[in-house]
Amino acid sequence: MNIYTFDNARKEFFNIIKSVNQDSKEIYIAPNEIGEKGAVLIGEDDWNTIQETLFLSEKRITNQIKYRKNEEILDFESTWDNL
């Protein structure tokens, strides 16, 4: 993981954004003051993957996917024509 100070991250912000999206490696932005917390910057695709993993890890969602997997598949066109 690459580490940047807050000031360096601000100066290199555009390049950092490009880097995290191209390399898929997170960047740690260190705080300026002792006792403060830093931040981690990740690319959009990595963030979406994390969100999807969290969503699918919910038991209700997993059960719903298993249930719907066995449902009959409906053809939208024929359903629409029968309305």
Short mmCIF file of N, CA and C in Angstrom, two decimals:
data_model
loop_
_atom_site.label_atom_id
_atom_site.label_comp_id
_atom_site.label_asym_id
_atom_site.label_seq_id
_atom_site.Cartn_x
_atom_site.Cartn_y
_atom_site.Cartn_z
N MET A 1 0.85 -1.17 0.00
CA MET A 1 0.00 0.00 0.00
C MET A 1 0.90 1.23 0.00
N ASN A 2 0.62 2.14 -0.91
CA ASN A 2 1.36 3.40 -0.94
C ASN A 2 0.81 4.34 0.12
N ILE A 3 1.69 5.13 0.70
CA ILE A 3 1.30 6.07 1.75
C ILE A 3 1.66 7.48 1.31
N TYR A 4 0.71 8.38 1.47
CA TYR A 4 0.91 9.79 1.16
C TYR A 4 0.58 10.62 2.39
N THR A 5 1.30 11.71 2.57
CA THR A 5 0.87 12.68 3.58
C THR A 5 -0.32 13.42 3.00
N PHE A 6 -1.06 14.09 3.85
CA PHE A 6 -2.22 14.84 3.40
C PHE A 6 -1.82 15.88 2.35
N ASP A 7 -0.73 16.60 2.62
CA ASP A 7 -0.29 17.65 1.69
C ASP A 7 0.13 17.07 0.34
N ASN A 8 0.88 15.97 0.36
CA ASN A 8 1.28 15.33 -0.90
C ASN A 8 0.08 14.76 -1.65
N ALA A 9 -0.85 14.19 -0.91
CA ALA A 9 -2.05 13.64 -1.55
C ALA A 9 -2.85 14.75 -2.24
N ARG A 10 -2.93 15.90 -1.60
CA ARG A 10 -3.65 17.02 -2.20
C ARG A 10 -2.96 17.45 -3.50
N LYS A 11 -1.65 17.52 -3.49
CA LYS A 11 -0.90 17.94 -4.68
C LYS A 11 -1.02 16.91 -5.81
N GLU A 12 -1.07 15.64 -5.45
CA GLU A 12 -1.07 14.55 -6.43
C GLU A 12 -2.45 13.90 -6.61
N PHE A 13 -3.50 14.58 -6.18
CA PHE A 13 -4.82 13.97 -6.11
C PHE A 13 -5.27 13.35 -7.43
N PHE A 14 -5.15 14.07 -8.53
CA PHE A 14 -5.56 13.55 -9.83
C PHE A 14 -4.78 12.28 -10.18
N ASN A 15 -3.47 12.29 -9.98
CA ASN A 15 -2.64 11.12 -10.27
C ASN A 15 -2.97 9.94 -9.35
N ILE A 16 -3.28 10.24 -8.11
CA ILE A 16 -3.65 9.18 -7.16
C ILE A 16 -4.95 8.52 -7.60
N ILE A 17 -5.92 9.32 -8.01
CA ILE A 17 -7.19 8.76 -8.47
C ILE A 17 -6.97 7.86 -9.68
N LYS A 18 -6.17 8.31 -10.62
CA LYS A 18 -5.86 7.48 -11.78
C LYS A 18 -5.17 6.19 -11.35
N SER A 19 -4.25 6.30 -10.42
CA SER A 19 -3.47 5.15 -9.96
C SER A 19 -4.34 4.08 -9.29
N VAL A 20 -5.20 4.48 -8.38
CA VAL A 20 -6.03 3.49 -7.67
C VAL A 20 -7.00 2.80 -8.61
N ASN A 21 -7.43 3.50 -9.65
CA ASN A 21 -8.33 2.88 -10.61
C ASN A 21 -7.60 1.98 -11.60
N GLN A 22 -6.39 2.34 -11.98
CA GLN A 22 -5.63 1.53 -12.93
C GLN A 22 -4.98 0.32 -12.27
N ASP A 23 -4.38 0.52 -11.11
CA ASP A 23 -3.61 -0.53 -10.45
C ASP A 23 -4.41 -1.37 -9.46
N SER A 24 -5.58 -0.88 -9.09
CA SER A 24 -6.42 -1.56 -8.11
C SER A 24 -5.69 -1.77 -6.78
N LYS A 25 -4.86 -0.80 -6.41
CA LYS A 25 -4.16 -0.83 -5.12
C LYS A 25 -4.57 0.40 -4.33
N GLU A 26 -4.89 0.18 -3.07
CA GLU A 26 -5.35 1.27 -2.22
C GLU A 26 -4.21 2.21 -1.86
N ILE A 27 -4.58 3.42 -1.51
CA ILE A 27 -3.63 4.45 -1.08
C ILE A 27 -4.03 4.88 0.33
N TYR A 28 -3.07 4.92 1.23
CA TYR A 28 -3.31 5.41 2.58
C TYR A 28 -2.87 6.86 2.65
N ILE A 29 -3.76 7.71 3.11
CA ILE A 29 -3.44 9.13 3.30
C ILE A 29 -3.28 9.35 4.80
N ALA A 30 -2.04 9.60 5.19
CA ALA A 30 -1.70 9.71 6.61
C ALA A 30 -2.14 11.06 7.17
N PRO A 31 -2.55 11.09 8.43
CA PRO A 31 -2.96 12.36 9.04
C PRO A 31 -1.75 13.26 9.30
N ASN A 32 -2.03 14.54 9.42
CA ASN A 32 -0.97 15.52 9.72
C ASN A 32 -0.64 15.57 11.20
N GLU A 33 -1.62 15.31 12.03
CA GLU A 33 -1.47 15.46 13.48
C GLU A 33 -1.56 14.11 14.17
N ILE A 34 -0.80 13.94 15.23
CA ILE A 34 -0.88 12.74 16.06
C ILE A 34 -2.27 12.71 16.69
N GLY A 35 -2.88 11.55 16.69
CA GLY A 35 -4.21 11.40 17.26
C GLY A 35 -5.32 11.53 16.23
N GLU A 36 -5.01 12.07 15.05
CA GLU A 36 -6.01 12.15 13.99
C GLU A 36 -6.00 10.84 13.22
N LYS A 37 -7.07 10.60 12.50
CA LYS A 37 -7.15 9.39 11.67
C LYS A 37 -6.88 9.75 10.22
N GLY A 38 -6.28 8.82 9.52
CA GLY A 38 -6.03 8.99 8.10
C GLY A 38 -7.22 8.49 7.30
N ALA A 39 -6.98 8.23 6.03
CA ALA A 39 -8.04 7.74 5.15
C ALA A 39 -7.42 6.78 4.14
N VAL A 40 -8.26 5.93 3.59
CA VAL A 40 -7.83 5.01 2.55
C VAL A 40 -8.63 5.32 1.30
N LEU A 41 -7.95 5.46 0.19
CA LEU A 41 -8.60 5.74 -1.09
C LEU A 41 -8.50 4.50 -1.96
N ILE A 42 -9.65 4.06 -2.48
CA ILE A 42 -9.67 2.90 -3.37
C ILE A 42 -10.38 3.29 -4.66
N GLY A 43 -10.18 2.50 -5.69
CA GLY A 43 -10.80 2.75 -6.98
C GLY A 43 -12.29 2.42 -6.97
N GLU A 44 -13.00 2.97 -7.94
CA GLU A 44 -14.44 2.78 -8.02
C GLU A 44 -14.82 1.31 -8.21
N ASP A 45 -14.12 0.59 -9.06
CA ASP A 45 -14.43 -0.83 -9.26
C ASP A 45 -14.24 -1.63 -7.98
N ASP A 46 -13.18 -1.33 -7.24
CA ASP A 46 -12.95 -2.01 -5.96
C ASP A 46 -14.06 -1.70 -4.97
N TRP A 47 -14.48 -0.46 -4.92
CA TRP A 47 -15.57 -0.06 -4.02
C TRP A 47 -16.86 -0.80 -4.39
N ASN A 48 -17.17 -0.86 -5.69
CA ASN A 48 -18.38 -1.55 -6.13
C ASN A 48 -18.32 -3.04 -5.78
N THR A 49 -17.14 -3.63 -5.89
CA THR A 49 -16.97 -5.04 -5.53
C THR A 49 -17.22 -5.25 -4.04
N ILE A 50 -16.70 -4.37 -3.22
CA ILE A 50 -16.93 -4.46 -1.77
C ILE A 50 -18.42 -4.34 -1.46
N GLN A 51 -19.08 -3.37 -2.08
CA GLN A 51 -20.51 -3.17 -1.85
C GLN A 51 -21.32 -4.39 -2.27
N GLU A 52 -20.98 -4.97 -3.42
CA GLU A 52 -21.69 -6.16 -3.89
C GLU A 52 -21.46 -7.33 -2.94
N THR A 53 -20.24 -7.50 -2.47
CA THR A 53 -19.93 -8.58 -1.53
C THR A 53 -20.73 -8.42 -0.24
N LEU A 54 -20.78 -7.21 0.28
CA LEU A 54 -21.55 -6.96 1.50
C LEU A 54 -23.04 -7.22 1.28
N PHE A 55 -23.54 -6.79 0.13
CA PHE A 55 -24.95 -7.00 -0.20
C PHE A 55 -25.28 -8.49 -0.27
N LEU A 56 -24.44 -9.24 -0.97
CA LEU A 56 -24.70 -10.67 -1.14
C LEU A 56 -24.45 -11.47 0.13
N SER A 57 -23.69 -10.92 1.05
CA SER A 57 -23.40 -11.65 2.29
C SER A 57 -24.56 -11.59 3.28
N GLU A 58 -25.54 -10.74 3.01
CA GLU A 58 -26.72 -10.71 3.88
C GLU A 58 -27.53 -11.99 3.67
N LYS A 59 -27.86 -12.65 4.74
CA LYS A 59 -28.55 -13.94 4.67
C LYS A 59 -29.87 -13.85 3.91
N ARG A 60 -30.62 -12.78 4.10
CA ARG A 60 -31.90 -12.64 3.41
C ARG A 60 -31.71 -12.65 1.90
N ILE A 61 -30.69 -11.95 1.44
CA ILE A 61 -30.43 -11.86 0.00
C ILE A 61 -30.03 -13.23 -0.54
N THR A 62 -29.16 -13.91 0.17
CA THR A 62 -28.71 -15.24 -0.26
C THR A 62 -29.90 -16.19 -0.34
N ASN A 63 -30.77 -16.17 0.65
CA ASN A 63 -31.95 -17.04 0.64
C ASN A 63 -32.87 -16.69 -0.52
N GLN A 64 -33.03 -15.41 -0.79
CA GLN A 64 -33.89 -14.97 -1.88
C GLN A 64 -33.31 -15.42 -3.24
N ILE A 65 -32.01 -15.34 -3.40
CA ILE A 65 -31.37 -15.80 -4.64
C ILE A 65 -31.60 -17.30 -4.82
N LYS A 66 -31.42 -18.07 -3.75
CA LYS A 66 -31.65 -19.52 -3.84
C LYS A 66 -33.09 -19.83 -4.20
N TYR A 67 -34.02 -19.10 -3.59
CA TYR A 67 -35.44 -19.31 -3.85
C TYR A 67 -35.78 -18.99 -5.31
N ARG A 68 -35.33 -17.85 -5.78
CA ARG A 68 -35.66 -17.41 -7.14
C ARG A 68 -34.94 -18.22 -8.21
N LYS A 69 -33.86 -18.86 -7.85
CA LYS A 69 -33.12 -19.68 -8.80
C LYS A 69 -34.00 -20.81 -9.34
N ASN A 70 -34.93 -21.26 -8.53
CA ASN A 70 -35.81 -22.37 -8.91
C ASN A 70 -37.13 -21.90 -9.52
N GLU A 71 -37.35 -20.60 -9.61
CA GLU A 71 -38.59 -20.09 -10.17
C GLU A 71 -38.61 -20.24 -11.69
N GLU A 72 -39.81 -20.25 -12.21
CA GLU A 72 -39.99 -20.31 -13.66
C GLU A 72 -39.53 -18.99 -14.28
N ILE A 73 -38.85 -19.09 -15.39
CA ILE A 73 -38.40 -17.89 -16.10
C ILE A 73 -39.51 -17.45 -17.04
N LEU A 74 -39.91 -16.19 -16.94
CA LEU A 74 -40.97 -15.66 -17.78
C LEU A 74 -40.39 -14.85 -18.92
N ASP A 75 -41.00 -15.02 -20.07
CA ASP A 75 -40.61 -14.24 -21.24
C ASP A 75 -41.40 -12.94 -21.23
N PHE A 76 -40.71 -11.82 -21.17
CA PHE A 76 -41.38 -10.53 -21.07
C PHE A 76 -42.27 -10.26 -22.27
N GLU A 77 -41.80 -10.59 -23.47
CA GLU A 77 -42.57 -10.31 -24.69
C GLU A 77 -43.91 -11.03 -24.68
N SER A 78 -43.90 -12.32 -24.36
CA SER A 78 -45.16 -13.07 -24.36
C SER A 78 -46.07 -12.61 -23.23
N THR A 79 -45.50 -12.26 -22.09
CA THR A 79 -46.31 -11.74 -20.99
C THR A 79 -46.97 -10.44 -21.40
N TRP A 80 -46.22 -9.58 -22.04
CA TRP A 80 -46.74 -8.28 -22.49
C TRP A 80 -47.85 -8.48 -23.52
N ASP A 81 -47.66 -9.41 -24.45
CA ASP A 81 -48.66 -9.67 -25.50
C ASP A 81 -49.96 -10.20 -24.92
N ASN A 82 -49.88 -10.90 -23.80
CA ASN A 82 -51.07 -11.48 -23.19
C ASN A 82 -51.82 -10.50 -22.29
N LEU A 83 -51.32 -9.32 -22.12
CA LEU A 83 -52.01 -8.34 -21.27
C LEU A 83 -53.20 -7.73 -21.98
#
